[in-house]
Coordinates of C-alpha atoms in Angstrom, one line a residue:
X19 CA 0.0 0.0 0.0
X20 CA 1.1 3.5 -0.8
X21 CA -0.3 6.8 0.2
X22 CA 0.4 10.5 0.6
X23 CA 3.2 11.7 2.9
X24 CA 0.7 13.3 5.2
X25 CA -0.6 9.8 6.1
X26 CA 2.7 9.3 7.9
X27 CA 2.4 12.5 10.0
X28 CA 2.2 12.1 13.7
X29 CA 0.7 14.7 16.0
X30 CA 1.4 13.0 19.4
X31 CA 3.5 10.2 20.8
X32 CA 2.7 8.2 23.9
X33 CA 5.6 6.7 25.9
X34 CA 4.9 3.7 28.1
X35 CA 7.0 2.9 31.2
X36 CA 9.3 5.8 30.8
X37 CA 12.3 6.3 33.0
X38 CA 12.7 9.8 34.4
X39 CA 16.0 11.3 35.6
X40 CA 14.3 13.0 38.6
X41 CA 12.1 10.0 39.4
X42 CA 8.9 11.9 38.5
X43 CA 7.4 12.6 35.1
X44 CA 7.0 16.1 33.6
X45 CA 3.7 17.7 34.6
X46 CA 0.8 18.1 32.1
X47 CA 1.0 21.3 30.1
X48 CA 4.8 21.5 30.5
X49 CA 6.6 22.6 27.3
X50 CA 9.3 20.1 26.4
X51 CA 11.4 19.0 23.4
X52 CA 11.4 15.4 22.3
X53 CA 14.0 13.6 20.2
X54 CA 12.6 10.7 18.2
X55 CA 15.9 9.6 16.6
X56 CA 19.4 9.4 17.9
X57 CA 20.7 12.1 15.5
X58 CA 17.3 13.7 14.8
X59 CA 16.5 17.3 15.6
X60 CA 14.6 17.8 18.8
X61 CA 10.9 18.7 18.2
X62 CA 8.9 21.1 20.4
X63 CA 5.9 19.7 22.2
X64 CA 3.8 19.8 25.3
X65 CA 3.0 17.2 27.8
X66 CA -0.8 16.7 27.6
X67 CA -1.3 13.7 29.9
X68 CA 0.4 11.3 32.2
X69 CA -1.1 8.0 30.9
X70 CA -3.0 5.5 32.9
X71 CA -0.1 3.2 32.9
X72 CA 1.5 0.2 31.2
X73 CA 0.9 -3.1 32.7
X74 CA 4.0 -5.2 33.3
X75 CA 4.6 -8.4 35.3
X76 CA 6.2 -6.3 38.0
X77 CA 4.0 -3.2 38.3
X78 CA 2.0 -0.5 36.5
X79 CA 4.3 2.3 35.4
X80 CA 2.6 5.6 34.3
X81 CA 3.2 6.7 30.8
X82 CA 3.2 10.1 29.3
X83 CA 1.7 11.7 26.1
X84 CA 3.5 14.5 24.3
X85 CA 1.6 16.6 21.7
X86 CA 4.0 17.8 19.0
X87 CA 3.8 21.4 17.9
X88 CA 4.6 20.3 14.3
X89 CA 4.0 16.9 12.8
X90 CA 6.8 14.3 12.8
X91 CA 7.2 11.7 10.0
X92 CA 8.6 8.2 10.1
X93 CA 7.8 7.5 13.7
X94 CA 7.6 3.8 14.5
X95 CA 6.0 2.1 17.4
X96 CA 8.7 0.5 19.6
X97 CA 11.2 3.2 18.8
X98 CA 12.8 5.2 21.7
X99 CA 12.1 8.8 22.5
X100 CA 14.0 11.2 24.8
X101 CA 12.2 14.2 26.5
X102 CA 14.2 17.4 27.3
X103 CA 13.5 20.6 29.2
X104 CA 16.0 22.9 27.4
X105 CA 19.4 21.3 27.8
X106 CA 18.3 19.1 30.7
X107 CA 17.4 15.5 29.9
X108 CA 14.1 14.6 31.7
X109 CA 14.1 11.0 30.6
X110 CA 12.5 8.8 27.9
X111 CA 10.7 5.7 27.0
X112 CA 9.4 3.4 24.2
X113 CA 6.8 4.8 21.8
X114 CA 3.7 2.7 22.2
X115 CA 1.1 4.9 20.5
X116 CA 1.0 7.7 18.0
X117 CA -1.7 9.6 16.2
X118 CA -2.1 9.4 12.5
X119 CA -4.6 11.3 10.4
X120 CA -7.4 9.4 8.7
X121 CA -6.0 9.5 5.2
X122 CA -7.1 6.7 2.9
X123 CA -4.3 4.6 1.5
X124 CA -4.0 4.2 -2.2
X125 CA -3.6 0.7 -3.7
X126 CA -1.5 0.8 -6.9
X127 CA -3.2 -0.7 -10.0
X128 CA -1.5 -3.9 -11.1
X129 CA -1.2 -4.3 -14.8
X130 CA -2.6 -7.7 -15.7
X131 CA -2.3 -7.4 -19.5
X132 CA -6.0 -8.2 -19.8
X133 CA -8.8 -5.8 -20.7

């Protein structure tokens, strides 16, 4: 399946079971930057929610959702993300959910050689 580039745009990322350098997550409405690739540029965003948690065998660890100020492309579930406040690393976690717009995919026509 192929589709338009905007179908890959992500408006928010949810991190499950993040690890925070201070031991506590950023507060909702806190402005942060988030880095989605090791050598990618940090993207501006805002913490909009501390999630309900991610169930593990050991415990429930609260997650966090970051609303991006501009769409990000090429974000994959399972990839790591690091959250910053200026030059200070707050922590990070594994991306377990993203938003994607409802853009219908286009299926390329396959030439069959028949009318």
